[in-house]
């Protein structure tokens, strides 16, 4: 779906240039369609960003593809200097972020990428929850005049997202008075399971997909503190610099005190394995999330977790 949508947008808009640092998993069929507007620089993430800046200065909209860990870390200085400082509309499609790099070790795990990218002035940060969410968001992201980092999640879903996407606005899936689950990206999949378990235990549960992390829906988050007893941030990211930090910054800025439970990685990378095993070992399945919030074990059954199409 991502490849087809990007192809159609690029066909209609000659400013779009698709680039990759020898990572064609999501865009393998585009070279014959786009011709000279498809550029593979090889395993050179820094050079790719620099070349993209040159193209952007000449009116192009480069869409870059690489592993999230390398695009956010190896090329960080180039992203900061060549995209952030001049505020160029370079789009960074970051592949297998967070737990989606399941079988890879720490060198390939992007679990600090949100922290790094949101720290760059002018940079927007997005985290679609799945294939459908990505397709809904992509046209608006590509139309933005700012640089953007997209935490790509291409997993299929039966969940139906709201069709309207506005940069800086949260997708409010459900409202609840006992607990509201705040999440983004791949972890929405397990958050929905956690919500069902919590409801079965008699809780009123809200679910919010914060797919736009920067800018974020600050007004909604502030208002939410008056509507729910507990906020839970759920993310496949270090607790430092991610959603928990964003929420804390917003509450401090607005002089708000509210109970917030973070479910994230604390001072450790995750143990590499198959996706289901990663989530179980690290405590991030829907069942484990719900039971952590409840403070006791339940009789609920954790659904099987589908293997990623690009699993290692």
mmCIF file of C-alpha atoms in Angstrom:
data_model
loop_
_atom_site.group_PDB
_atom_site.id
_atom_site.type_symbol
_atom_site.label_atom_id
_atom_site.label_comp_id
_atom_site.label_asym_id
_atom_site.label_seq_id
_atom_site.Cartn_x
_atom_site.Cartn_y
_atom_site.Cartn_z
ATOM 1 C CA UNK A 1 0.000 0.000 0.000
ATOM 2 C CA UNK A 2 2.825 2.433 0.874
ATOM 3 C CA UNK A 3 4.663 1.765 -2.387
ATOM 4 C CA UNK A 4 1.526 2.141 -4.490
ATOM 5 C CA UNK A 5 0.513 5.370 -2.785
ATOM 6 C CA UNK A 6 4.000 6.861 -3.064
ATOM 7 C CA UNK A 7 4.120 5.854 -6.736
ATOM 8 C CA UNK A 8 0.818 7.564 -7.504
ATOM 9 C CA UNK A 9 1.782 10.724 -5.634
ATOM 10 C CA UNK A 10 5.142 10.831 -7.434
ATOM 11 C CA UNK A 11 3.532 10.315 -10.842
ATOM 12 C CA UNK A 12 1.220 13.273 -10.180
ATOM 13 C CA UNK A 13 3.923 15.480 -8.656
ATOM 14 C CA UNK A 14 7.231 15.691 -10.521
ATOM 15 C CA UNK A 15 8.879 17.344 -7.520
ATOM 16 C CA UNK A 16 8.938 13.988 -5.697
ATOM 17 C CA UNK A 17 12.278 12.171 -5.807
ATOM 18 C CA UNK A 18 12.514 8.771 -4.127
ATOM 19 C CA UNK A 19 15.893 7.964 -2.609
ATOM 20 C CA UNK A 20 17.335 5.008 -0.723
ATOM 21 C CA UNK A 21 20.567 3.984 0.952
ATOM 22 C CA UNK A 22 20.415 0.481 -0.537
ATOM 23 C CA UNK A 23 17.209 -0.374 1.314
ATOM 24 C CA UNK A 24 14.526 -1.126 -1.260
ATOM 25 C CA UNK A 25 12.225 -3.345 0.801
ATOM 26 C CA UNK A 26 9.279 -0.929 0.619
ATOM 27 C CA UNK A 27 10.004 0.558 -2.809
ATOM 28 C CA UNK A 28 11.498 -2.248 -4.909
ATOM 29 C CA UNK A 29 9.091 -1.714 -7.845
ATOM 30 C CA UNK A 30 9.575 2.051 -8.211
ATOM 31 C CA UNK A 31 12.859 2.312 -10.214
ATOM 32 C CA UNK A 32 11.305 1.460 -13.617
ATOM 33 C CA UNK A 33 8.356 3.764 -12.912
ATOM 34 C CA UNK A 34 10.257 6.827 -11.705
ATOM 35 C CA UNK A 35 13.420 6.479 -13.789
ATOM 36 C CA UNK A 36 15.867 9.264 -12.919
ATOM 37 C CA UNK A 37 13.652 10.272 -9.994
ATOM 38 C CA UNK A 38 14.682 7.085 -8.182
ATOM 39 C CA UNK A 39 18.164 7.349 -6.684
ATOM 40 C CA UNK A 40 20.005 4.615 -4.776
ATOM 41 C CA UNK A 41 23.132 6.079 -3.190
ATOM 42 C CA UNK A 42 24.333 2.766 -1.745
ATOM 43 C CA UNK A 43 25.026 2.302 1.953
ATOM 44 C CA UNK A 44 25.721 6.008 2.442
ATOM 45 C CA UNK A 45 22.997 7.493 4.641
ATOM 46 C CA UNK A 46 24.937 10.719 5.272
ATOM 47 C CA UNK A 47 25.623 11.309 1.586
ATOM 48 C CA UNK A 48 21.992 10.530 0.758
ATOM 49 C CA UNK A 49 20.796 13.274 3.112
ATOM 50 C CA UNK A 50 23.331 15.712 1.707
ATOM 51 C CA UNK A 51 22.267 14.944 -1.862
ATOM 52 C CA UNK A 52 18.623 15.289 -0.846
ATOM 53 C CA UNK A 53 19.360 18.759 0.513
ATOM 54 C CA UNK A 54 20.792 19.778 -2.841
ATOM 55 C CA UNK A 55 17.687 18.504 -4.607
ATOM 56 C CA UNK A 56 15.385 20.229 -2.110
ATOM 57 C CA UNK A 57 17.184 23.540 -2.678
ATOM 58 C CA UNK A 58 16.233 23.141 -6.330
ATOM 59 C CA UNK A 59 12.542 22.651 -5.656
ATOM 60 C CA UNK A 60 12.372 18.880 -5.254
ATOM 61 C CA UNK A 61 10.728 16.946 -2.405
ATOM 62 C CA UNK A 62 13.073 14.044 -1.627
ATOM 63 C CA UNK A 63 11.620 10.993 0.161
ATOM 64 C CA UNK A 64 14.490 9.065 1.761
ATOM 65 C CA UNK A 65 14.502 5.380 2.787
ATOM 66 C CA UNK A 66 16.865 3.627 5.182
ATOM 67 C CA UNK A 67 16.828 1.660 8.405
ATOM 68 C CA UNK A 68 15.514 3.832 11.228
ATOM 69 C CA UNK A 69 18.612 3.283 13.354
ATOM 70 C CA UNK A 70 20.961 4.518 10.632
ATOM 71 C CA UNK A 71 18.743 7.314 9.323
ATOM 72 C CA UNK A 72 18.284 8.792 12.802
ATOM 73 C CA UNK A 73 21.758 8.139 14.222
ATOM 74 C CA UNK A 74 24.419 7.572 11.556
ATOM 75 C CA UNK A 75 23.092 10.482 9.493
ATOM 76 C CA UNK A 76 22.067 12.652 12.445
ATOM 77 C CA UNK A 77 24.493 15.518 11.830
ATOM 78 C CA UNK A 78 23.478 15.690 8.171
ATOM 79 C CA UNK A 79 19.774 15.611 9.027
ATOM 80 C CA UNK A 80 20.271 18.373 11.593
ATOM 81 C CA UNK A 81 22.493 20.558 9.418
ATOM 82 C CA UNK A 82 21.238 19.910 5.884
ATOM 83 C CA UNK A 83 17.507 19.440 6.563
ATOM 84 C CA UNK A 84 16.776 21.062 9.931
ATOM 85 C CA UNK A 85 18.746 24.312 9.824
ATOM 86 C CA UNK A 86 17.583 25.348 6.307
ATOM 87 C CA UNK A 87 14.094 23.903 6.995
ATOM 88 C CA UNK A 88 13.996 21.890 3.765
ATOM 89 C CA UNK A 89 11.067 19.560 2.922
ATOM 90 C CA UNK A 90 13.127 16.361 3.106
ATOM 91 C CA UNK A 91 11.042 13.350 4.198
ATOM 92 C CA UNK A 92 12.774 10.551 6.109
ATOM 93 C CA UNK A 93 10.995 7.194 5.802
ATOM 94 C CA UNK A 94 12.547 5.234 8.649
ATOM 95 C CA UNK A 95 12.250 1.465 8.221
ATOM 96 C CA UNK A 96 11.826 -1.106 11.062
ATOM 97 C CA UNK A 97 11.838 1.269 14.049
ATOM 98 C CA UNK A 98 11.411 0.089 17.639
ATOM 99 C CA UNK A 99 10.333 -3.512 18.168
ATOM 100 C CA UNK A 100 9.862 -4.001 14.416
ATOM 101 C CA UNK A 101 13.598 -4.661 14.162
ATOM 102 C CA UNK A 102 12.807 -7.679 16.354
ATOM 103 C CA UNK A 103 15.671 -10.067 15.468
ATOM 104 C CA UNK A 104 18.330 -7.372 15.256
ATOM 105 C CA UNK A 105 20.652 -6.437 18.093
ATOM 106 C CA UNK A 106 21.167 -3.014 19.700
ATOM 107 C CA UNK A 107 23.125 -1.555 16.766
ATOM 108 C CA UNK A 108 20.031 -1.877 14.583
ATOM 109 C CA UNK A 109 17.416 -0.927 17.187
ATOM 110 C CA UNK A 110 15.918 2.549 16.831
ATOM 111 C CA UNK A 111 14.567 3.096 20.325
ATOM 112 C CA UNK A 112 15.892 6.645 20.779
ATOM 113 C CA UNK A 113 14.922 7.997 17.350
ATOM 114 C CA UNK A 114 11.906 10.023 18.496
ATOM 115 C CA UNK A 115 14.083 11.763 21.079
ATOM 116 C CA UNK A 116 16.779 12.573 18.529
ATOM 117 C CA UNK A 117 14.518 13.740 15.732
ATOM 118 C CA UNK A 118 12.154 15.865 17.803
ATOM 119 C CA UNK A 119 15.149 17.717 19.187
ATOM 120 C CA UNK A 120 15.899 19.192 15.756
ATOM 121 C CA UNK A 121 14.191 22.569 15.201
ATOM 122 C CA UNK A 122 11.796 22.547 12.215
ATOM 123 C CA UNK A 123 11.693 18.715 12.136
ATOM 124 C CA UNK A 124 8.252 17.117 12.287
ATOM 125 C CA UNK A 125 7.914 13.598 13.704
ATOM 126 C CA UNK A 126 5.198 11.108 12.766
ATOM 127 C CA UNK A 127 4.458 7.528 13.796
ATOM 128 C CA UNK A 128 1.675 5.786 11.852
ATOM 129 C CA UNK A 129 0.257 2.744 13.618
ATOM 130 C CA UNK A 130 -0.015 0.448 10.597
ATOM 131 C CA UNK A 131 -0.366 0.274 6.823
ATOM 132 C CA UNK A 132 -3.764 1.985 6.690
ATOM 133 C CA UNK A 133 -2.724 4.753 9.073
ATOM 134 C CA UNK A 134 0.407 5.344 6.994
ATOM 135 C CA UNK A 135 -1.648 5.656 3.803
ATOM 136 C CA UNK A 136 -3.995 8.168 5.471
ATOM 137 C CA UNK A 137 -1.121 10.288 6.773
ATOM 138 C CA UNK A 138 1.340 10.219 3.868
ATOM 139 C CA UNK A 139 -0.252 12.815 1.521
ATOM 140 C CA UNK A 140 -0.323 15.460 4.279
ATOM 141 C CA UNK A 141 3.236 14.678 5.353
ATOM 142 C CA UNK A 142 4.569 14.976 1.806
ATOM 143 C CA UNK A 143 2.660 18.236 1.321
ATOM 144 C CA UNK A 144 4.244 19.803 4.417
ATOM 145 C CA UNK A 145 6.925 22.412 3.770
ATOM 146 C CA UNK A 146 8.981 21.158 6.732
ATOM 147 C CA UNK A 147 11.405 18.234 7.056
ATOM 148 C CA UNK A 148 9.741 15.156 8.515
ATOM 149 C CA UNK A 149 10.789 11.915 10.170
ATOM 150 C CA UNK A 150 8.295 9.076 9.643
ATOM 151 C CA UNK A 151 8.517 6.015 11.881
ATOM 152 C CA UNK A 152 7.290 3.603 9.214
ATOM 153 C CA UNK A 153 4.880 0.861 10.326
ATOM 154 C CA UNK A 154 3.605 -1.106 7.347
ATOM 155 C CA UNK A 155 1.762 -3.876 9.225
ATOM 156 C CA UNK A 156 -1.715 -4.765 7.923
ATOM 157 C CA UNK A 157 -4.675 -4.208 10.217
ATOM 158 C CA UNK A 158 -8.389 -4.895 10.516
ATOM 159 C CA UNK A 159 -8.783 -1.788 12.672
ATOM 160 C CA UNK A 160 -10.365 1.116 10.812
ATOM 161 C CA UNK A 161 -8.719 4.475 11.413
ATOM 162 C CA UNK A 162 -10.391 7.838 11.068
ATOM 163 C CA UNK A 163 -9.968 8.924 7.458
ATOM 164 C CA UNK A 164 -9.109 12.522 8.286
ATOM 165 C CA UNK A 165 -5.554 13.323 9.339
ATOM 166 C CA UNK A 166 -4.346 16.726 10.408
ATOM 167 C CA UNK A 167 -0.748 17.389 11.363
ATOM 168 C CA UNK A 168 -0.557 18.094 15.084
ATOM 169 C CA UNK A 169 -3.840 16.390 15.950
ATOM 170 C CA UNK A 170 -4.361 13.163 17.872
ATOM 171 C CA UNK A 171 -6.625 10.353 16.707
ATOM 172 C CA UNK A 172 -9.022 9.841 19.612
ATOM 173 C CA UNK A 173 -10.177 6.239 19.246
ATOM 174 C CA UNK A 174 -12.142 6.019 22.497
ATOM 175 C CA UNK A 175 -12.699 8.061 25.636
ATOM 176 C CA UNK A 176 -12.638 6.681 29.170
ATOM 177 C CA UNK A 177 -12.802 7.987 32.715
ATOM 178 C CA UNK A 178 -10.718 5.386 34.596
ATOM 179 C CA UNK A 179 -7.658 5.180 32.367
ATOM 180 C CA UNK A 180 -6.565 6.572 29.006
ATOM 181 C CA UNK A 181 -3.898 4.778 26.990
ATOM 182 C CA UNK A 182 -1.620 7.073 24.982
ATOM 183 C CA UNK A 183 0.455 5.413 22.276
ATOM 184 C CA UNK A 184 1.836 5.645 18.750
ATOM 185 C CA UNK A 185 3.158 3.465 15.956
ATOM 186 C CA UNK A 186 3.320 -0.306 16.230
ATOM 187 C CA UNK A 187 2.311 -0.330 19.910
ATOM 188 C CA UNK A 188 -1.278 0.652 19.057
ATOM 189 C CA UNK A 189 -1.703 -2.997 18.034
ATOM 190 C CA UNK A 190 -1.078 -4.199 21.604
ATOM 191 C CA UNK A 191 -2.753 -1.181 23.189
ATOM 192 C CA UNK A 192 -6.074 -2.149 21.582
ATOM 193 C CA UNK A 193 -5.733 -5.625 23.118
ATOM 194 C CA UNK A 194 -4.888 -4.140 26.506
ATOM 195 C CA UNK A 195 -7.963 -1.915 26.324
ATOM 196 C CA UNK A 196 -10.269 -4.879 25.709
ATOM 197 C CA UNK A 197 -8.840 -6.711 28.720
ATOM 198 C CA UNK A 198 -9.215 -3.634 30.916
ATOM 199 C CA UNK A 199 -12.828 -3.219 29.821
ATOM 200 C CA UNK A 200 -13.506 -6.869 30.613
ATOM 201 C CA UNK A 201 -12.292 -6.051 34.121
ATOM 202 C CA UNK A 202 -14.840 -3.257 34.400
ATOM 203 C CA UNK A 203 -12.663 -0.262 33.533
ATOM 204 C CA UNK A 204 -13.703 2.738 31.461
ATOM 205 C CA UNK A 205 -10.837 2.994 28.948
ATOM 206 C CA UNK A 206 -9.765 5.690 26.533
ATOM 207 C CA UNK A 207 -7.366 5.101 23.626
ATOM 208 C CA UNK A 208 -5.424 7.829 21.831
ATOM 209 C CA UNK A 209 -3.210 7.335 18.771
ATOM 210 C CA UNK A 210 -0.639 10.137 18.922
ATOM 211 C CA UNK A 211 0.487 9.591 15.354
ATOM 212 C CA UNK A 212 1.710 13.187 15.131
ATOM 213 C CA UNK A 213 4.398 13.426 17.820
ATOM 214 C CA UNK A 214 5.801 16.763 16.705
ATOM 215 C CA UNK A 215 3.806 18.879 16.501
ATOM 216 C CA UNK A 216 1.667 17.119 19.111
ATOM 217 C CA UNK A 217 -1.903 17.779 20.200
ATOM 218 C CA UNK A 218 -1.014 19.746 23.326
ATOM 219 C CA UNK A 219 -4.467 21.252 23.808
ATOM 220 C CA UNK A 220 -6.093 17.822 23.808
ATOM 221 C CA UNK A 221 -3.550 16.339 26.234
ATOM 222 C CA UNK A 222 -4.022 19.191 28.684
ATOM 223 C CA UNK A 223 -7.798 18.878 28.483
ATOM 224 C CA UNK A 224 -7.555 15.108 28.924
ATOM 225 C CA UNK A 225 -6.221 15.457 32.472
ATOM 226 C CA UNK A 226 -9.675 16.660 33.546
ATOM 227 C CA UNK A 227 -11.451 13.656 32.041
ATOM 228 C CA UNK A 228 -9.547 10.560 33.170
ATOM 229 C CA UNK A 229 -8.027 9.291 36.414
ATOM 230 C CA UNK A 230 -4.848 7.778 34.980
ATOM 231 C CA UNK A 231 -2.803 8.332 31.826
ATOM 232 C CA UNK A 232 -0.582 5.526 30.520
ATOM 233 C CA UNK A 233 2.091 6.191 27.876
ATOM 234 C CA UNK A 234 2.928 3.075 25.845
ATOM 235 C CA UNK A 235 5.868 3.119 23.426
ATOM 236 C CA UNK A 236 8.609 0.942 21.919
ATOM 237 C CA UNK A 237 11.189 3.588 22.741
ATOM 238 C CA UNK A 238 13.398 4.571 25.643
ATOM 239 C CA UNK A 239 11.408 6.273 28.388
ATOM 240 C CA UNK A 240 13.802 9.209 28.036
ATOM 241 C CA UNK A 241 12.890 11.595 25.248
ATOM 242 C CA UNK A 242 9.838 9.780 23.911
ATOM 243 C CA UNK A 243 6.118 10.168 24.586
ATOM 244 C CA UNK A 244 6.488 10.050 28.370
ATOM 245 C CA UNK A 245 8.979 12.939 28.209
ATOM 246 C CA UNK A 246 6.746 14.859 25.797
ATOM 247 C CA UNK A 247 3.757 14.519 28.134
ATOM 248 C CA UNK A 248 5.890 15.545 31.127
ATOM 249 C CA UNK A 249 7.136 18.634 29.281
ATOM 250 C CA UNK A 250 3.598 19.661 28.360
ATOM 251 C CA UNK A 251 2.295 19.208 31.886
ATOM 252 C CA UNK A 252 5.207 21.131 33.423
ATOM 253 C CA UNK A 253 4.790 23.921 30.891
ATOM 254 C CA UNK A 254 1.100 24.218 31.806
ATOM 255 C CA UNK A 255 1.701 23.695 35.546
ATOM 256 C CA UNK A 256 -0.418 20.524 35.600
ATOM 257 C CA UNK A 257 -0.081 17.601 37.970
ATOM 258 C CA UNK A 258 -1.561 14.316 36.776
ATOM 259 C CA UNK A 259 -0.854 10.604 37.395
ATOM 260 C CA UNK A 260 1.062 9.145 34.440
ATOM 261 C CA UNK A 261 2.322 5.555 34.146
ATOM 262 C CA UNK A 262 5.085 5.041 31.559
ATOM 263 C CA UNK A 263 5.408 1.709 29.763
ATOM 264 C CA UNK A 264 8.653 1.974 27.808
ATOM 265 C CA UNK A 265 12.242 0.721 27.781
ATOM 266 C CA UNK A 266 14.181 1.820 30.858
ATOM 267 C CA UNK A 267 17.941 2.192 30.364
ATOM 268 C CA UNK A 268 18.212 -0.951 28.231
ATOM 269 C CA UNK A 269 17.936 -2.167 24.680
ATOM 270 C CA UNK A 270 15.543 -5.036 24.061
ATOM 271 C CA UNK A 271 16.628 -8.654 23.734
ATOM 272 C CA UNK A 272 16.546 -9.621 20.017
ATOM 273 C CA UNK A 273 14.221 -12.487 19.037
ATOM 274 C CA UNK A 274 11.094 -13.099 16.982
ATOM 275 C CA UNK A 275 8.521 -10.341 17.440
ATOM 276 C CA UNK A 276 6.163 -12.299 19.708
ATOM 277 C CA UNK A 277 9.062 -13.407 21.890
ATOM 278 C CA UNK A 278 10.432 -9.861 22.098
ATOM 279 C CA UNK A 279 7.116 -8.509 23.333
ATOM 280 C CA UNK A 280 6.622 -11.327 25.829
ATOM 281 C CA UNK A 281 10.156 -11.098 27.209
ATOM 282 C CA UNK A 282 10.084 -7.322 27.549
ATOM 283 C CA UNK A 283 6.519 -7.219 28.940
ATOM 284 C CA UNK A 284 4.838 -5.360 26.074
ATOM 285 C CA UNK A 285 2.015 -7.721 25.027
ATOM 286 C CA UNK A 286 -1.505 -6.362 25.399
ATOM 287 C CA UNK A 287 -2.183 -8.769 28.249
ATOM 288 C CA UNK A 288 0.981 -7.774 30.114
ATOM 289 C CA UNK A 289 0.227 -4.073 29.649
ATOM 290 C CA UNK A 290 -3.319 -4.494 31.000
ATOM 291 C CA UNK A 291 -2.144 -6.534 33.977
ATOM 292 C CA UNK A 292 0.522 -3.991 34.827
ATOM 293 C CA UNK A 293 -2.141 -1.276 34.918
ATOM 294 C CA UNK A 294 -4.522 -3.430 36.964
ATOM 295 C CA UNK A 295 -1.866 -4.671 39.339
ATOM 296 C CA UNK A 296 -2.981 -8.296 39.117
ATOM 297 C CA UNK A 297 -3.110 -11.244 36.706
ATOM 298 C CA UNK A 298 -6.225 -11.974 34.655
ATOM 299 C CA UNK A 299 -7.660 -15.012 32.895
ATOM 300 C CA UNK A 300 -7.543 -13.227 29.555
ATOM 301 C CA UNK A 301 -5.863 -14.803 26.518
ATOM 302 C CA UNK A 302 -3.152 -12.955 24.610
ATOM 303 C CA UNK A 303 -3.791 -13.218 20.834
ATOM 304 C CA UNK A 304 -0.926 -14.424 18.665
ATOM 305 C CA UNK A 305 1.238 -11.682 17.239
ATOM 306 C CA UNK A 306 1.623 -11.818 13.474
ATOM 307 C CA UNK A 307 5.167 -12.133 12.156
ATOM 308 C CA UNK A 308 6.281 -9.017 10.347
ATOM 309 C CA UNK A 309 6.579 -9.253 6.562
ATOM 310 C CA UNK A 310 10.184 -8.080 6.829
ATOM 311 C CA UNK A 311 11.031 -9.962 10.025
ATOM 312 C CA UNK A 312 14.673 -10.751 10.554
#
